[in-house]
XYZ file of C-alpha atoms in Angstrom:
189
model
C -8.867 2.816 4.425
C -9.048 1.962 0.764
C -10.386 -0.861 -1.293
C -9.825 -1.819 -4.892
C -13.051 -2.806 -6.691
C -12.501 -5.812 -9.126
C -9.088 -6.777 -7.788
C -9.148 -10.133 -6.081
C -6.782 -11.285 -3.354
C -4.356 -13.709 -4.897
C -0.846 -14.770 -4.073
C 1.466 -12.588 -6.131
C -1.133 -9.960 -7.042
C 1.724 -7.495 -7.559
C 3.197 -9.701 -10.312
C 0.503 -8.442 -12.649
C 2.246 -5.060 -12.916
C 5.346 -6.614 -14.520
C 5.497 -6.859 -18.293
C 8.987 -8.322 -18.121
C 11.708 -8.906 -15.552
C 15.337 -9.302 -16.507
C 17.077 -9.819 -13.203
C 20.438 -10.448 -14.881
C 20.561 -6.906 -16.292
C 18.376 -5.325 -13.629
C 15.827 -4.007 -16.144
C 12.121 -4.229 -15.375
C 9.167 -3.218 -17.531
C 6.081 -2.398 -15.484
C 2.588 -1.366 -16.446
C 0.648 1.340 -14.625
C -3.043 2.159 -15.017
C -3.018 5.876 -15.826
C -5.704 7.921 -17.594
C -7.875 4.840 -18.208
C -5.166 2.879 -20.008
C -2.096 0.775 -19.259
C 1.164 2.704 -19.643
C 4.555 0.952 -19.849
C 7.537 2.181 -17.855
C 11.028 0.634 -17.855
C 13.192 1.033 -14.737
C 16.423 -0.404 -13.371
C 16.994 -1.826 -9.917
C 19.211 0.956 -8.598
C 17.401 2.729 -5.762
C 18.088 5.892 -3.807
C 19.632 4.953 -0.463
C 20.466 6.616 2.809
C 24.013 6.650 4.120
C 25.701 3.550 5.552
C 24.301 4.127 9.066
C 20.940 2.761 7.846
C 22.126 -0.486 6.200
C 21.169 -2.558 9.258
C 17.791 -0.820 9.683
C 14.432 -2.356 8.695
C 14.661 -0.340 5.488
C 18.029 -1.924 4.573
C 19.090 1.643 3.771
C 16.321 2.392 1.255
C 15.468 6.089 1.107
C 11.887 5.629 -0.084
C 9.246 2.860 -0.233
C 10.401 -0.544 0.925
C 9.206 -3.754 2.466
C 10.787 -5.089 5.645
C 14.507 -5.593 4.945
C 13.819 -5.049 1.216
C 12.398 -8.584 1.067
C 9.911 -7.684 -1.681
C 11.523 -5.994 -4.662
C 8.234 -5.032 -6.318
C 7.607 -2.250 -3.753
C 10.573 -0.012 -4.662
C 10.333 -1.003 -8.356
C 6.687 0.045 -8.465
C 7.443 3.325 -6.680
C 10.366 4.011 -9.023
C 8.164 3.388 -12.076
C 5.512 5.765 -10.728
C 8.176 8.373 -9.895
C 9.593 8.055 -13.413
C 6.144 8.372 -14.989
C 5.308 11.488 -12.956
C 8.787 13.040 -13.212
C 10.364 12.542 -9.776
C 10.046 10.976 -6.347
C 9.037 14.417 -5.054
C 5.865 14.230 -7.172
C 4.738 11.237 -5.074
C 4.792 13.099 -1.749
C 1.037 13.534 -1.610
C -0.009 10.161 -2.987
C -2.553 7.916 -1.289
C -2.965 4.148 -0.951
C -6.103 4.122 -3.117
C -4.233 5.823 -5.947
C -1.503 3.171 -5.768
C -4.126 0.388 -5.811
C -5.613 1.833 -9.001
C -2.167 2.134 -10.608
C -1.484 -1.547 -9.777
C -4.876 -3.079 -10.574
C -6.544 -0.768 -13.075
C -9.665 -1.026 -10.907
C -11.682 1.814 -9.428
C -10.953 2.487 -5.779
C -12.675 4.057 -2.849
C -11.050 5.972 -0.016
C -12.531 6.428 3.442
C -11.018 8.808 5.943
C -11.076 6.870 9.194
C -10.934 9.884 11.494
C -14.256 11.082 10.092
C -15.845 7.654 9.606
C -14.940 6.175 12.979
C -16.913 8.553 15.169
C -20.474 8.136 16.414
C -22.836 6.277 14.104
C -20.150 6.265 11.408
C -18.420 3.389 13.229
C -21.118 0.847 12.378
C -21.325 2.028 8.762
C -17.538 1.808 8.456
C -17.510 -1.708 9.933
C -20.239 -2.901 7.535
C -18.294 -1.496 4.576
C -15.109 -3.222 5.760
C -16.912 -6.555 6.150
C -18.597 -6.261 2.748
C -15.337 -5.327 0.993
C -13.522 -8.241 2.649
C -16.326 -10.692 1.780
C -16.174 -9.503 -1.843
C -12.421 -10.172 -1.797
C -11.413 -6.586 -2.510
C -7.832 -5.638 -1.835
C -7.927 -3.491 1.289
C -5.218 -1.055 2.244
C -4.721 1.401 5.030
C -2.125 4.086 5.671
C -1.053 5.797 8.840
C 0.033 9.387 9.053
C 1.835 11.213 11.797
C -0.241 13.819 13.480
C -0.465 15.771 16.683
C -3.816 14.129 17.404
C -2.626 10.503 17.142
C -3.924 8.611 20.162
C -1.342 7.205 22.573
C -2.831 3.678 22.174
C -2.184 3.785 18.438
C 1.388 4.955 18.900
C 1.994 2.121 21.406
C 0.308 -0.559 19.240
C 3.300 -1.085 16.974
C 1.725 0.558 13.933
C 4.412 2.575 12.192
C 3.501 6.125 11.279
C 3.761 7.186 7.625
C 3.399 3.582 6.470
C 1.002 1.641 4.233
C -0.438 -1.757 5.178
C -2.601 -4.400 3.541
C -5.623 -5.574 5.504
C -5.663 -9.373 5.326
C -8.625 -10.185 7.492
C -11.796 -8.564 8.784
C -13.608 -10.653 11.387
C -16.538 -10.281 13.735
C -17.163 -12.876 16.435
C -20.183 -11.904 18.500
C -19.432 -8.347 19.656
C -15.684 -8.510 18.967
C -14.552 -6.802 15.762
C -11.031 -7.227 14.472
C -8.867 -6.547 11.452
C -5.520 -8.137 10.737
C -2.840 -6.150 8.953
C 0.189 -7.668 7.321
C 2.797 -8.312 9.991
C 5.445 -6.122 8.439
C 4.200 -2.968 6.816
C 3.843 -2.951 3.054
C 5.817 0.187 2.462
C 7.292 3.051 4.337
C 5.881 6.200 2.806
């Protein structure tokens, strides 16, 4: 689970990464927060795709990061800009949600590893941190990874493995604690 310090939840928060958008030519200038400064990267809107068998899939055939049915263009544009900055898509293989939040917002981030934090007394500390971050309007993100130790309940919950999500809501009503993720995952990793 990650949170971005300073970044506030606003409609279109991702628009802040665009310096310019020329949809007629397909050229986009984006800014990334790298090495304590904004760096400009220009990319086109041609994306790596899988073969035709995947055109009707949720990914709309996209080979890398995508929103559901490619409904949000900023996701693959942002990933392409980061891949260009770092030299290739392969360089992004070991990236984390908190690193992406910093690249987008320029704000410091914090990463918690849920497997470690959600056991024993760590559960209450984790919940308090989630509530505080949500109350302070931090952008909260979470990613799922495939692993041999993934609980059956998680696999059956509808959460996609190897995907990133935004956490929209953190609520406690009496003893019931709940988080709400965006309904379609932010990006397939």
